[in-house]
Structure formats: C-alpha cells, structure tokens
Amino acid sequence: MEDKKIVTPVQPYLTLDAEDYQEILNRRMGISSFYEFNVKNGNSGNFRAVPDGSTDLVFGIGEKDVKVLVGGTVLKAKDWEFDDGRYYFGARFLPGKCILPKSLSIKEVVNADVEIDLNEYGSGLTESLAEASDVKQRAQILMQYLSNNQRENSRDSSHVLEEYMRQRIYATDGNISIQMLSRETGYSECYIRRVFKEIHGISPKEFERFIRFQAFLGEITKSPEQAGSEETALNCGYYDQSHMLKDFRVFAGTTPEKYKNYLAAKTRSKNSTVVKIE
C-alpha cells in the first residue's frame, strides 16, 4: 500500500460560529486537533454538527464545575448543544483512533454526546485543564494524561484489518466496494463489516459517504466558486452532481450554493486562530 493518508475531519459551523474559537492542528496520539471557544451567558450555544467519522472529547469549564462529554460522529446535520456560560476545550480524534474510557463503547457515542465522570481519564485532569492558561497548555496536559492513563488501540489483527480498509477508502475517495475489500483482504464481507463497525460504530458504507462529503467541504472551502460544480463533485468521489447534492443537503443541512454564501459572510466577519503542531 502507498504511504498512509490522513484525512483531517472538520466541523465548519463550530469553527466559524463559535466565539473566540482557537484550534491547534495535531498529529500525535491519533488526535486531529485541539480546540476551544466561549459560550457566554445569554448567547446561543447551539452549533450545527456535520458527519466527519470522528469522535470528540470535550470539557465544559464553568465557574463552579467542569462537564466532560464524549461525542461520536453525527449521521446527518444536527444541532450540537453547549451550555451557556462555559468555556469549552475539546480534542477531536482521527477516525478509528479515539481513546475511549473503559465505561464506553464507540457504538454508544455515535450520534450522541455522553456525559462521563470527571475522573474517567485520570484523577486531577479536569482541575488541571481548568487552571491552564491557554489551548496549547491544555493540549499538552491532555496528551500527558492520555499517555499515562489510557492505552491506544492495540495492534491486533482486527485493528490491522481496519487500518487497511480505512486507507483503501481514503485512497479511492470513498469508492471501494465491500466485495473488493473482501477479495483484497481474504476475509468475508460479513467479517470486515463487523470489524469496521466495532471500531468506528458505523458501517464502511456510511464512512465512505462521510469521507466524500468531508472532501467536498474541503474543496469548496478552498475554491468557493466551484461549489456545486460537476467537476468538483467527481474529484471528490461522487458519481455525478446529483449524487453530491443529495448527500450535501443531508450532511450539511443546506445546498452548496447557500453554504458558499455562508462561508463568504463568515470569512468577512470573523478570523479564527488555527495553529499547526507536528
């Protein structure tokens, strides 16, 4: 297989709508990015979430307490609710790489935000995060706790198979059949579906749709004038323009043209801070 490909999952509405949004792009411990933002009293704490195949670990830091939430990928565009008056810090894991607490399975967090005990990831973590001065310091603290208190996915045969399937899905822009994956790996279609769902909480077919959608989001963010074009749809793995439009309406909750206008308006009015660390 060719060099491993990393597809960075994005949540554009949160990035552009949240107040004081900051993000650190990351390539360690299976984490795609760290981010933080404010939800001030009296302001709306609802942002639209879109399918990305990833899992988020989020800490809501309030004046009197801290809430810890784990949320898996949504299955279609839906509201992502946050409490007023809290400062939020989150880590977004790459697909298939999330480090879950022992009390949770990936199936329980798909299309849901589950509140967990403050000490699930280690005693003292929430206090340290609340006292930290900025997103970079919080990122360092969380990575240390994950390293000390959790084990990343073991490299057993199931995870080796899952990584192969995921890389083939990336390489084909979400257009490889289960039959082909079965022939390439030598495992039955039923088995590879089960392995993939145990690790991702969703089927390979659903994941392929999310990968195409995320690729399309990236393309029209870079080149808004191409929003909705047949060429862009084909380049992102769609069969044709109508195929793309159908998925986009479900996953983004709007049309490509309206999304392009939303991007233009938000880009003019707001500057988000994004820092990359290797």
PDB file of C-alpha atoms in Angstrom:
ATOM      1  CA  MET A   1       0.000   0.000   0.000  1.00  0.00           C
ATOM      2  CA  GLU A   2       1.073   3.587  -0.583  1.00  0.00           C
ATOM      3  CA  ASP A   3       2.100   5.885   2.254  1.00  0.00           C
ATOM      4  CA  LYS A   4      -0.607   6.305   4.854  1.00  0.00           C
ATOM      5  CA  LYS A   5      -3.034   9.094   4.149  1.00  0.00           C
ATOM      6  CA  ILE A   6      -4.526  11.295   6.869  1.00  0.00           C
ATOM      7  CA  VAL A   7      -7.887  12.918   6.256  1.00  0.00           C
ATOM      8  CA  THR A   8      -8.473  15.761   8.702  1.00  0.00           C
ATOM      9  CA  PRO A   9     -12.113  15.862   9.891  1.00  0.00           C
ATOM     10  CA  VAL A  10     -13.643  19.349  10.063  1.00  0.00           C
ATOM     11  CA  GLN A  11     -16.647  20.936  11.750  1.00  0.00           C
ATOM     12  CA  PRO A  12     -17.033  24.191   9.774  1.00  0.00           C
ATOM     13  CA  TYR A  13     -20.052  25.594  11.596  1.00  0.00           C
ATOM     14  CA  LEU A  14     -18.389  25.320  15.003  1.00  0.00           C
ATOM     15  CA  THR A  15     -15.172  26.841  13.648  1.00  0.00           C
ATOM     16  CA  LEU A  16     -16.931  29.854  12.150  1.00  0.00           C
ATOM     17  CA  ASP A  17     -19.860  30.384  14.535  1.00  0.00           C
ATOM     18  CA  ALA A  18     -18.293  29.844  17.970  1.00  0.00           C
ATOM     19  CA  GLU A  19     -16.992  32.862  19.875  1.00  0.00           C
ATOM     20  CA  ASP A  20     -13.219  33.220  20.475  1.00  0.00           C
ATOM     21  CA  TYR A  21     -12.574  29.990  18.567  1.00  0.00           C
ATOM     22  CA  GLN A  22      -8.974  28.735  18.587  1.00  0.00           C
ATOM     23  CA  GLU A  23      -7.599  25.492  17.160  1.00  0.00           C
ATOM     24  CA  ILE A  24      -4.342  23.575  17.194  1.00  0.00           C
ATOM     25  CA  LEU A  25      -3.888  21.023  14.408  1.00  0.00           C
ATOM     26  CA  ASN A  26      -2.143  17.969  15.780  1.00  0.00           C
ATOM     27  CA  ARG A  27      -0.564  14.719  14.573  1.00  0.00           C
ATOM     28  CA  ARG A  28       0.033  12.868  17.833  1.00  0.00           C
ATOM     29  CA  MET A  29      -1.771  10.054  19.647  1.00  0.00           C
ATOM     30  CA  GLY A  30      -4.439   9.766  16.977  1.00  0.00           C
ATOM     31  CA  ILE A  31      -5.714  13.290  17.652  1.00  0.00           C
ATOM     32  CA  SER A  32      -6.582  15.509  14.691  1.00  0.00           C
ATOM     33  CA  SER A  33      -6.938  18.804  16.549  1.00  0.00           C
ATOM     34  CA  PHE A  34      -7.459  20.574  19.852  1.00  0.00           C
ATOM     35  CA  TYR A  35      -9.856  23.495  20.008  1.00  0.00           C
ATOM     36  CA  GLU A  36     -11.505  25.877  22.439  1.00  0.00           C
ATOM     37  CA  PHE A  37     -14.189  28.542  22.425  1.00  0.00           C
ATOM     38  CA  ASN A  38     -16.547  30.519  24.654  1.00  0.00           C
ATOM     39  CA  VAL A  39     -20.294  30.297  25.131  1.00  0.00           C
ATOM     40  CA  LYS A  40     -21.101  33.441  27.080  1.00  0.00           C
ATOM     41  CA  ASN A  41     -24.245  33.847  29.158  1.00  0.00           C
ATOM     42  CA  GLY A  42     -27.144  34.954  27.015  1.00  0.00           C
ATOM     43  CA  ASN A  43     -25.553  33.763  23.761  1.00  0.00           C
ATOM     44  CA  SER A  44     -26.723  30.780  21.748  1.00  0.00           C
ATOM     45  CA  GLY A  45     -24.718  27.637  22.466  1.00  0.00           C
ATOM     46  CA  ASN A  46     -26.108  25.647  19.543  1.00  0.00           C
ATOM     47  CA  PHE A  47     -23.923  24.935  16.528  1.00  0.00           C
ATOM     48  CA  ARG A  48     -24.609  22.689  13.592  1.00  0.00           C
ATOM     49  CA  ALA A  49     -22.590  19.472  13.620  1.00  0.00           C
ATOM     50  CA  VAL A  50     -21.857  17.551  10.415  1.00  0.00           C
ATOM     51  CA  PRO A  51     -20.759  13.948   9.802  1.00  0.00           C
ATOM     52  CA  ASP A  52     -16.975  13.509   9.979  1.00  0.00           C
ATOM     53  CA  GLY A  53     -16.429   9.925  11.168  1.00  0.00           C
ATOM     54  CA  SER A  54     -14.515  11.143  14.217  1.00  0.00           C
ATOM     55  CA  THR A  55     -15.025  11.301  17.992  1.00  0.00           C
ATOM     56  CA  ASP A  56     -14.707  14.388  20.212  1.00  0.00           C
ATOM     57  CA  LEU A  57     -13.711  14.588  23.880  1.00  0.00           C
ATOM     58  CA  VAL A  58     -14.985  17.909  25.239  1.00  0.00           C
ATOM     59  CA  PHE A  59     -14.527  19.658  28.592  1.00  0.00           C
ATOM     60  CA  GLY A  60     -17.032  22.378  29.518  1.00  0.00           C
ATOM     61  CA  ILE A  61     -15.320  24.594  32.096  1.00  0.00           C
ATOM     62  CA  GLY A  62     -17.740  26.632  34.213  1.00  0.00           C
ATOM     63  CA  GLU A  63     -17.339  28.865  37.253  1.00  0.00           C
ATOM     64  CA  LYS A  64     -18.372  26.118  39.680  1.00  0.00           C
ATOM     65  CA  ASP A  65     -17.779  22.828  37.845  1.00  0.00           C
ATOM     66  CA  VAL A  66     -16.496  21.053  34.749  1.00  0.00           C
ATOM     67  CA  LYS A  67     -18.574  18.797  32.492  1.00  0.00           C
ATOM     68  CA  VAL A  68     -16.891  16.083  30.419  1.00  0.00           C
ATOM     69  CA  LEU A  69     -18.580  14.844  27.254  1.00  0.00           C
ATOM     70  CA  VAL A  70     -17.720  12.243  24.625  1.00  0.00           C
ATOM     71  CA  GLY A  71     -19.458  12.548  21.263  1.00  0.00           C
ATOM     72  CA  GLY A  72     -19.123  10.349  18.197  1.00  0.00           C
ATOM     73  CA  THR A  73     -19.839  11.279  14.624  1.00  0.00           C
ATOM     74  CA  VAL A  74     -23.320  12.523  13.803  1.00  0.00           C
ATOM     75  CA  LEU A  75     -25.148  10.734  10.987  1.00  0.00           C
ATOM     76  CA  LYS A  76     -26.613  13.861   9.420  1.00  0.00           C
ATOM     77  CA  ALA A  77     -26.592  17.597  10.110  1.00  0.00           C
ATOM     78  CA  LYS A  78     -27.925  18.269  13.618  1.00  0.00           C
ATOM     79  CA  ASP A  79     -27.640  20.748  16.475  1.00  0.00           C
ATOM     80  CA  TRP A  80     -24.593  20.443  18.724  1.00  0.00           C
ATOM     81  CA  GLU A  81     -25.632  21.909  22.074  1.00  0.00           C
ATOM     82  CA  PHE A  82     -23.359  23.600  24.605  1.00  0.00           C
ATOM     83  CA  ASP A  83     -24.291  25.221  27.931  1.00  0.00           C
ATOM     84  CA  ASP A  84     -24.258  28.988  28.244  1.00  0.00           C
ATOM     85  CA  GLY A  85     -21.568  30.415  30.483  1.00  0.00           C
ATOM     86  CA  ARG A  86     -18.916  27.765  29.899  1.00  0.00           C
ATOM     87  CA  TYR A  87     -15.505  27.778  28.278  1.00  0.00           C
ATOM     88  CA  TYR A  88     -15.076  24.673  26.129  1.00  0.00           C
ATOM     89  CA  PHE A  89     -11.893  22.764  25.352  1.00  0.00           C
ATOM     90  CA  GLY A  90     -12.014  19.763  23.049  1.00  0.00           C
ATOM     91  CA  ALA A  91      -9.907  17.118  21.334  1.00  0.00           C
ATOM     92  CA  ARG A  92     -11.045  15.636  18.012  1.00  0.00           C
ATOM     93  CA  PHE A  93      -9.705  12.145  17.365  1.00  0.00           C
ATOM     94  CA  LEU A  94      -8.998  10.901  13.874  1.00  0.00           C
ATOM     95  CA  PRO A  95     -11.417   8.236  12.603  1.00  0.00           C
ATOM     96  CA  GLY A  96     -10.674   4.867  14.161  1.00  0.00           C
ATOM     97  CA  LYS A  97      -8.206   6.361  16.656  1.00  0.00           C
ATOM     98  CA  CYS A  98     -10.340   7.536  19.578  1.00  0.00           C
ATOM     99  CA  ILE A  99      -9.261   6.666  23.113  1.00  0.00           C
ATOM    100  CA  LEU A 100     -12.478   5.959  24.979  1.00  0.00           C
ATOM    101  CA  PRO A 101     -12.899   5.479  28.725  1.00  0.00           C
ATOM    102  CA  LYS A 102     -13.391   1.881  29.752  1.00  0.00           C
ATOM    103  CA  SER A 103     -17.042   2.546  30.583  1.00  0.00           C
ATOM    104  CA  LEU A 104     -17.984   3.411  26.983  1.00  0.00           C
ATOM    105  CA  SER A 105     -18.104   1.675  23.618  1.00  0.00           C
ATOM    106  CA  ILE A 106     -17.930   3.516  20.306  1.00  0.00           C
ATOM    107  CA  LYS A 107     -21.492   2.429  19.457  1.00  0.00           C
ATOM    108  CA  GLU A 108     -22.821   4.315  22.494  1.00  0.00           C
ATOM    109  CA  VAL A 109     -21.417   7.669  21.384  1.00  0.00           C
ATOM    110  CA  VAL A 110     -22.313   7.629  17.674  1.00  0.00           C
ATOM    111  CA  ASN A 111     -24.817  10.431  17.045  1.00  0.00           C
ATOM    112  CA  ALA A 112     -24.812  11.235  20.770  1.00  0.00           C
ATOM    113  CA  ASP A 113     -22.998  13.289  23.408  1.00  0.00           C
ATOM    114  CA  VAL A 114     -22.480  11.229  26.545  1.00  0.00           C
ATOM    115  CA  GLU A 115     -21.532  12.902  29.828  1.00  0.00           C
ATOM    116  CA  ILE A 116     -18.910  10.924  31.731  1.00  0.00           C
ATOM    117  CA  ASP A 117     -17.339  11.008  35.188  1.00  0.00           C
ATOM    118  CA  LEU A 118     -14.696  13.690  35.738  1.00  0.00           C
ATOM    119  CA  ASN A 119     -12.010  11.111  36.572  1.00  0.00           C
ATOM    120  CA  GLU A 120     -12.556   8.697  33.654  1.00  0.00           C
ATOM    121  CA  TYR A 121      -9.327   9.894  32.004  1.00  0.00           C
ATOM    122  CA  GLY A 122      -7.362  10.298  35.220  1.00  0.00           C
ATOM    123  CA  SER A 123      -7.686  11.951  38.615  1.00  0.00           C
ATOM    124  CA  GLY A 124      -6.999  15.675  38.598  1.00  0.00           C
ATOM    125  CA  LEU A 125      -7.304  16.129  34.828  1.00  0.00           C
ATOM    126  CA  THR A 126     -10.287  18.471  34.865  1.00  0.00           C
ATOM    127  CA  GLU A 127      -8.744  20.666  37.568  1.00  0.00           C
ATOM    128  CA  SER A 128      -5.507  20.939  35.596  1.00  0.00           C
ATOM    129  CA  LEU A 129      -7.354  21.855  32.411  1.00  0.00           C
ATOM    130  CA  ALA A 130      -9.449  24.477  34.204  1.00  0.00           C
ATOM    131  CA  GLU A 131      -6.339  26.102  35.673  1.00  0.00           C
ATOM    132  CA  ALA A 132      -4.339  26.078  32.405  1.00  0.00           C
ATOM    133  CA  SER A 133      -3.729  29.417  30.709  1.00  0.00           C
ATOM    134  CA  ASP A 134      -4.405  28.625  27.040  1.00  0.00           C
ATOM    135  CA  VAL A 135      -5.329  25.969  24.466  1.00  0.00           C
ATOM    136  CA  LYS A 136      -1.709  24.928  23.895  1.00  0.00           C
ATOM    137  CA  GLN A 137      -1.144  24.232  27.591  1.00  0.00           C
ATOM    138  CA  ARG A 138      -4.438  22.337  27.819  1.00  0.00           C
ATOM    139  CA  ALA A 139      -3.441  20.246  24.802  1.00  0.00           C
ATOM    140  CA  GLN A 140      -0.145  19.285  26.449  1.00  0.00           C
ATOM    141  CA  ILE A 141      -1.890  18.374  29.719  1.00  0.00           C
ATOM    142  CA  LEU A 142      -4.497  16.196  27.984  1.00  0.00           C
ATOM    143  CA  MET A 143      -1.912  14.349  25.882  1.00  0.00           C
ATOM    144  CA  GLN A 144       0.086  13.588  29.018  1.00  0.00           C
ATOM    145  CA  TYR A 145      -2.995  12.190  30.763  1.00  0.00           C
ATOM    146  CA  LEU A 146      -3.982  10.113  27.745  1.00  0.00           C
ATOM    147  CA  SER A 147      -0.455   8.750  27.540  1.00  0.00           C
ATOM    148  CA  ASN A 148      -0.285   7.908  31.254  1.00  0.00           C
ATOM    149  CA  ASN A 149      -3.782   6.612  31.870  1.00  0.00           C
ATOM    150  CA  GLN A 150      -5.075   5.117  28.625  1.00  0.00           C
ATOM    151  CA  ARG A 151      -3.893   2.595  26.103  1.00  0.00           C
ATOM    152  CA  GLU A 152      -4.214   3.357  22.432  1.00  0.00           C
ATOM    153  CA  ASN A 153      -5.824   0.776  20.184  1.00  0.00           C
ATOM    154  CA  SER A 154      -3.787  -2.409  20.267  1.00  0.00           C
ATOM    155  CA  ARG A 155      -2.250  -3.650  17.051  1.00  0.00           C
ATOM    156  CA  ASP A 156      -4.207  -6.895  16.931  1.00  0.00           C
ATOM    157  CA  SER A 157      -5.441  -8.429  13.686  1.00  0.00           C
ATOM    158  CA  SER A 158      -8.747  -6.542  13.837  1.00  0.00           C
ATOM    159  CA  HIS A 159      -7.035  -3.154  14.034  1.00  0.00           C
ATOM    160  CA  VAL A 160      -4.578  -4.070  11.279  1.00  0.00           C
ATOM    161  CA  LEU A 161      -7.533  -5.020   9.075  1.00  0.00           C
ATOM    162  CA  GLU A 162      -9.443  -1.846   9.975  1.00  0.00           C
ATOM    163  CA  GLU A 163      -6.472   0.351   9.122  1.00  0.00           C
ATOM    164  CA  TYR A 164      -6.081  -1.358   5.765  1.00  0.00           C
ATOM    165  CA  MET A 165      -9.763  -0.821   4.957  1.00  0.00           C
ATOM    166  CA  ARG A 166      -9.678   2.808   6.081  1.00  0.00           C
ATOM    167  CA  GLN A 167      -6.603   3.556   3.989  1.00  0.00           C
ATOM    168  CA  ARG A 168      -8.191   1.942   0.935  1.00  0.00           C
ATOM    169  CA  ILE A 169     -11.318   4.040   1.496  1.00  0.00           C
ATOM    170  CA  TYR A 170      -9.183   7.176   1.677  1.00  0.00           C
ATOM    171  CA  ALA A 171      -7.177   6.203  -1.418  1.00  0.00           C
ATOM    172  CA  THR A 172     -10.296   5.587  -3.510  1.00  0.00           C
ATOM    173  CA  ASP A 173     -12.142   8.741  -2.331  1.00  0.00           C
ATOM    174  CA  GLY A 174     -14.733   6.567  -0.631  1.00  0.00           C
ATOM    175  CA  ASN A 175     -15.416   4.424  -3.689  1.00  0.00           C
ATOM    176  CA  ILE A 176     -14.310   0.906  -2.940  1.00  0.00           C
ATOM    177  CA  SER A 177     -16.863  -1.856  -2.554  1.00  0.00           C
ATOM    178  CA  ILE A 178     -17.106  -4.310   0.307  1.00  0.00           C
ATOM    179  CA  GLN A 179     -16.716  -7.061  -2.283  1.00  0.00           C
ATOM    180  CA  MET A 180     -13.365  -5.608  -3.379  1.00  0.00           C
ATOM    181  CA  LEU A 181     -12.166  -5.209   0.209  1.00  0.00           C
ATOM    182  CA  SER A 182     -13.145  -8.807   0.840  1.00  0.00           C
ATOM    183  CA  ARG A 183     -11.148 -10.008  -2.165  1.00  0.00           C
ATOM    184  CA  GLU A 184      -8.112  -7.920  -1.234  1.00  0.00           C
ATOM    185  CA  THR A 185      -8.019  -8.999   2.411  1.00  0.00           C
ATOM    186  CA  GLY A 186      -9.234 -12.579   2.122  1.00  0.00           C
ATOM    187  CA  TYR A 187     -11.865 -12.051   4.828  1.00  0.00           C
ATOM    188  CA  SER A 188     -15.609 -12.446   4.345  1.00  0.00           C
ATOM    189  CA  GLU A 189     -17.794  -9.398   3.717  1.00  0.00           C
ATOM    190  CA  CYS A 190     -19.694 -10.082   6.936  1.00  0.00           C
ATOM    191  CA  TYR A 191     -16.471 -10.197   8.972  1.00  0.00           C
ATOM    192  CA  ILE A 192     -14.966  -6.993   7.619  1.00  0.00           C
ATOM    193  CA  ARG A 193     -18.243  -5.125   8.148  1.00  0.00           C
ATOM    194  CA  ARG A 194     -18.318  -6.333  11.760  1.00  0.00           C
ATOM    195  CA  VAL A 195     -14.685  -5.372  12.437  1.00  0.00           C
ATOM    196  CA  PHE A 196     -15.145  -1.917  10.944  1.00  0.00           C
ATOM    197  CA  LYS A 197     -18.333  -1.255  12.909  1.00  0.00           C
ATOM    198  CA  GLU A 198     -16.766  -2.430  16.189  1.00  0.00           C
ATOM    199  CA  ILE A 199     -14.027   0.202  15.806  1.00  0.00           C
ATOM    200  CA  HIS A 200     -15.959   3.054  14.161  1.00  0.00           C
ATOM    201  CA  GLY A 201     -19.527   2.488  15.335  1.00  0.00           C
ATOM    202  CA  ILE A 202     -20.700   2.915  11.738  1.00  0.00           C
ATOM    203  CA  SER A 203     -20.565   0.751   8.619  1.00  0.00           C
ATOM    204  CA  PRO A 204     -17.877   1.065   5.925  1.00  0.00           C
ATOM    205  CA  LYS A 205     -20.526   2.349   3.512  1.00  0.00           C
ATOM    206  CA  GLU A 206     -21.560   5.152   5.893  1.00  0.00           C
ATOM    207  CA  PHE A 207     -17.912   6.044   6.465  1.00  0.00           C
ATOM    208  CA  GLU A 208     -17.302   6.255   2.712  1.00  0.00           C
ATOM    209  CA  ARG A 209     -20.166   8.731   2.362  1.00  0.00           C
ATOM    210  CA  PHE A 210     -18.728  10.868   5.168  1.00  0.00           C
ATOM    211  CA  ILE A 211     -15.265  10.852   3.563  1.00  0.00           C
ATOM    212  CA  ARG A 212     -16.668  12.064   0.229  1.00  0.00           C
ATOM    213  CA  PHE A 213     -18.647  14.775   1.999  1.00  0.00           C
ATOM    214  CA  GLN A 214     -15.646  15.939   4.044  1.00  0.00           C
ATOM    215  CA  ALA A 215     -13.519  16.044   0.889  1.00  0.00           C
ATOM    216  CA  PHE A 216     -16.167  18.158  -0.833  1.00  0.00           C
ATOM    217  CA  LEU A 217     -16.298  20.544   2.141  1.00  0.00           C
ATOM    218  CA  GLY A 218     -12.545  20.995   1.852  1.00  0.00           C
ATOM    219  CA  GLU A 219     -12.680  21.651  -1.881  1.00  0.00           C
ATOM    220  CA  ILE A 220     -15.391  24.296  -1.772  1.00  0.00           C
ATOM    221  CA  THR A 221     -13.710  25.970   1.195  1.00  0.00           C
ATOM    222  CA  LYS A 222     -10.538  26.320  -0.899  1.00  0.00           C
ATOM    223  CA  SER A 223     -12.408  27.228  -4.112  1.00  0.00           C
ATOM    224  CA  PRO A 224     -15.895  28.576  -3.280  1.00  0.00           C
ATOM    225  CA  GLU A 225     -16.532  29.467  -6.903  1.00  0.00           C
ATOM    226  CA  GLN A 226     -16.577  25.724  -7.655  1.00  0.00           C
ATOM    227  CA  ALA A 227     -19.361  24.971  -5.164  1.00  0.00           C
ATOM    228  CA  GLY A 228     -21.859  22.657  -6.770  1.00  0.00           C
ATOM    229  CA  SER A 229     -19.856  22.057  -9.942  1.00  0.00           C
ATOM    230  CA  GLU A 230     -19.880  18.664 -11.625  1.00  0.00           C
ATOM    231  CA  GLU A 231     -16.068  18.620 -11.811  1.00  0.00           C
ATOM    232  CA  THR A 232     -15.632  19.198  -8.075  1.00  0.00           C
ATOM    233  CA  ALA A 233     -18.194  16.500  -7.293  1.00  0.00           C
ATOM    234  CA  LEU A 234     -16.363  13.983  -9.496  1.00  0.00           C
ATOM    235  CA  ASN A 235     -12.983  14.908  -7.998  1.00  0.00           C
ATOM    236  CA  CYS A 236     -14.344  14.161  -4.522  1.00  0.00           C
ATOM    237  CA  GLY A 237     -15.562  10.693  -5.441  1.00  0.00           C
ATOM    238  CA  TYR A 238     -19.211  11.338  -6.317  1.00  0.00           C
ATOM    239  CA  TYR A 239     -20.765   9.630  -9.314  1.00  0.00           C
ATOM    240  CA  ASP A 240     -22.248  12.879 -10.564  1.00  0.00           C
ATOM    241  CA  GLN A 241     -23.570  16.266  -9.427  1.00  0.00           C
ATOM    242  CA  SER A 242     -26.972  14.954  -8.302  1.00  0.00           C
ATOM    243  CA  HIS A 243     -25.265  12.335  -6.142  1.00  0.00           C
ATOM    244  CA  MET A 244     -23.278  15.091  -4.411  1.00  0.00           C
ATOM    245  CA  LEU A 245     -26.297  17.382  -3.983  1.00  0.00           C
ATOM    246  CA  LYS A 246     -28.330  14.636  -2.317  1.00  0.00           C
ATOM    247  CA  ASP A 247     -25.631  13.877   0.253  1.00  0.00           C
ATOM    248  CA  PHE A 248     -24.735  17.518   0.831  1.00  0.00           C
ATOM    249  CA  ARG A 249     -28.283  18.525   1.734  1.00  0.00           C
ATOM    250  CA  VAL A 250     -28.452  15.710   4.304  1.00  0.00           C
ATOM    251  CA  PHE A 251     -24.978  16.150   5.769  1.00  0.00           C
ATOM    252  CA  ALA A 252     -24.579  19.950   5.671  1.00  0.00           C
ATOM    253  CA  GLY A 253     -28.255  20.804   6.138  1.00  0.00           C
ATOM    254  CA  THR A 254     -28.192  23.195   3.179  1.00  0.00           C
ATOM    255  CA  THR A 255     -27.230  23.458  -0.509  1.00  0.00           C
ATOM    256  CA  PRO A 256     -23.679  24.042  -1.783  1.00  0.00           C
ATOM    257  CA  GLU A 257     -24.658  27.490  -3.072  1.00  0.00           C
ATOM    258  CA  LYS A 258     -26.109  28.574   0.275  1.00  0.00           C
ATOM    259  CA  TYR A 259     -23.101  27.096   2.058  1.00  0.00           C
ATOM    260  CA  LYS A 260     -20.795  29.099  -0.205  1.00  0.00           C
ATOM    261  CA  ASN A 261     -22.667  32.290   0.723  1.00  0.00           C
ATOM    262  CA  TYR A 262     -22.448  31.376   4.410  1.00  0.00           C
ATOM    263  CA  LEU A 263     -18.688  30.894   4.099  1.00  0.00           C
ATOM    264  CA  ALA A 264     -18.253  34.236   2.369  1.00  0.00           C
ATOM    265  CA  ALA A 265     -20.242  36.095   5.035  1.00  0.00           C
ATOM    266  CA  LYS A 266     -18.437  34.403   7.929  1.00  0.00           C
ATOM    267  CA  THR A 267     -14.989  34.846   6.415  1.00  0.00           C
ATOM    268  CA  ARG A 268     -15.563  38.586   6.089  1.00  0.00           C
ATOM    269  CA  SER A 269     -16.784  38.982   9.647  1.00  0.00           C
ATOM    270  CA  LYS A 270     -14.520  36.647  11.627  1.00  0.00           C
ATOM    271  CA  ASN A 271     -10.946  35.486  11.961  1.00  0.00           C
ATOM    272  CA  SER A 272     -10.415  32.121  13.685  1.00  0.00           C
ATOM    273  CA  THR A 273      -6.998  31.214  15.067  1.00  0.00           C
ATOM    274  CA  VAL A 274      -5.552  27.929  13.808  1.00  0.00           C
ATOM    275  CA  VAL A 275      -2.038  26.773  14.738  1.00  0.00           C
ATOM    276  CA  LYS A 276      -0.340  23.630  13.424  1.00  0.00           C
ATOM    277  CA  ILE A 277       1.960  21.484  15.556  1.00  0.00           C
ATOM    278  CA  GLU A 278       3.730  18.324  14.458  1.00  0.00           C
TER     279      GLU A 278
END
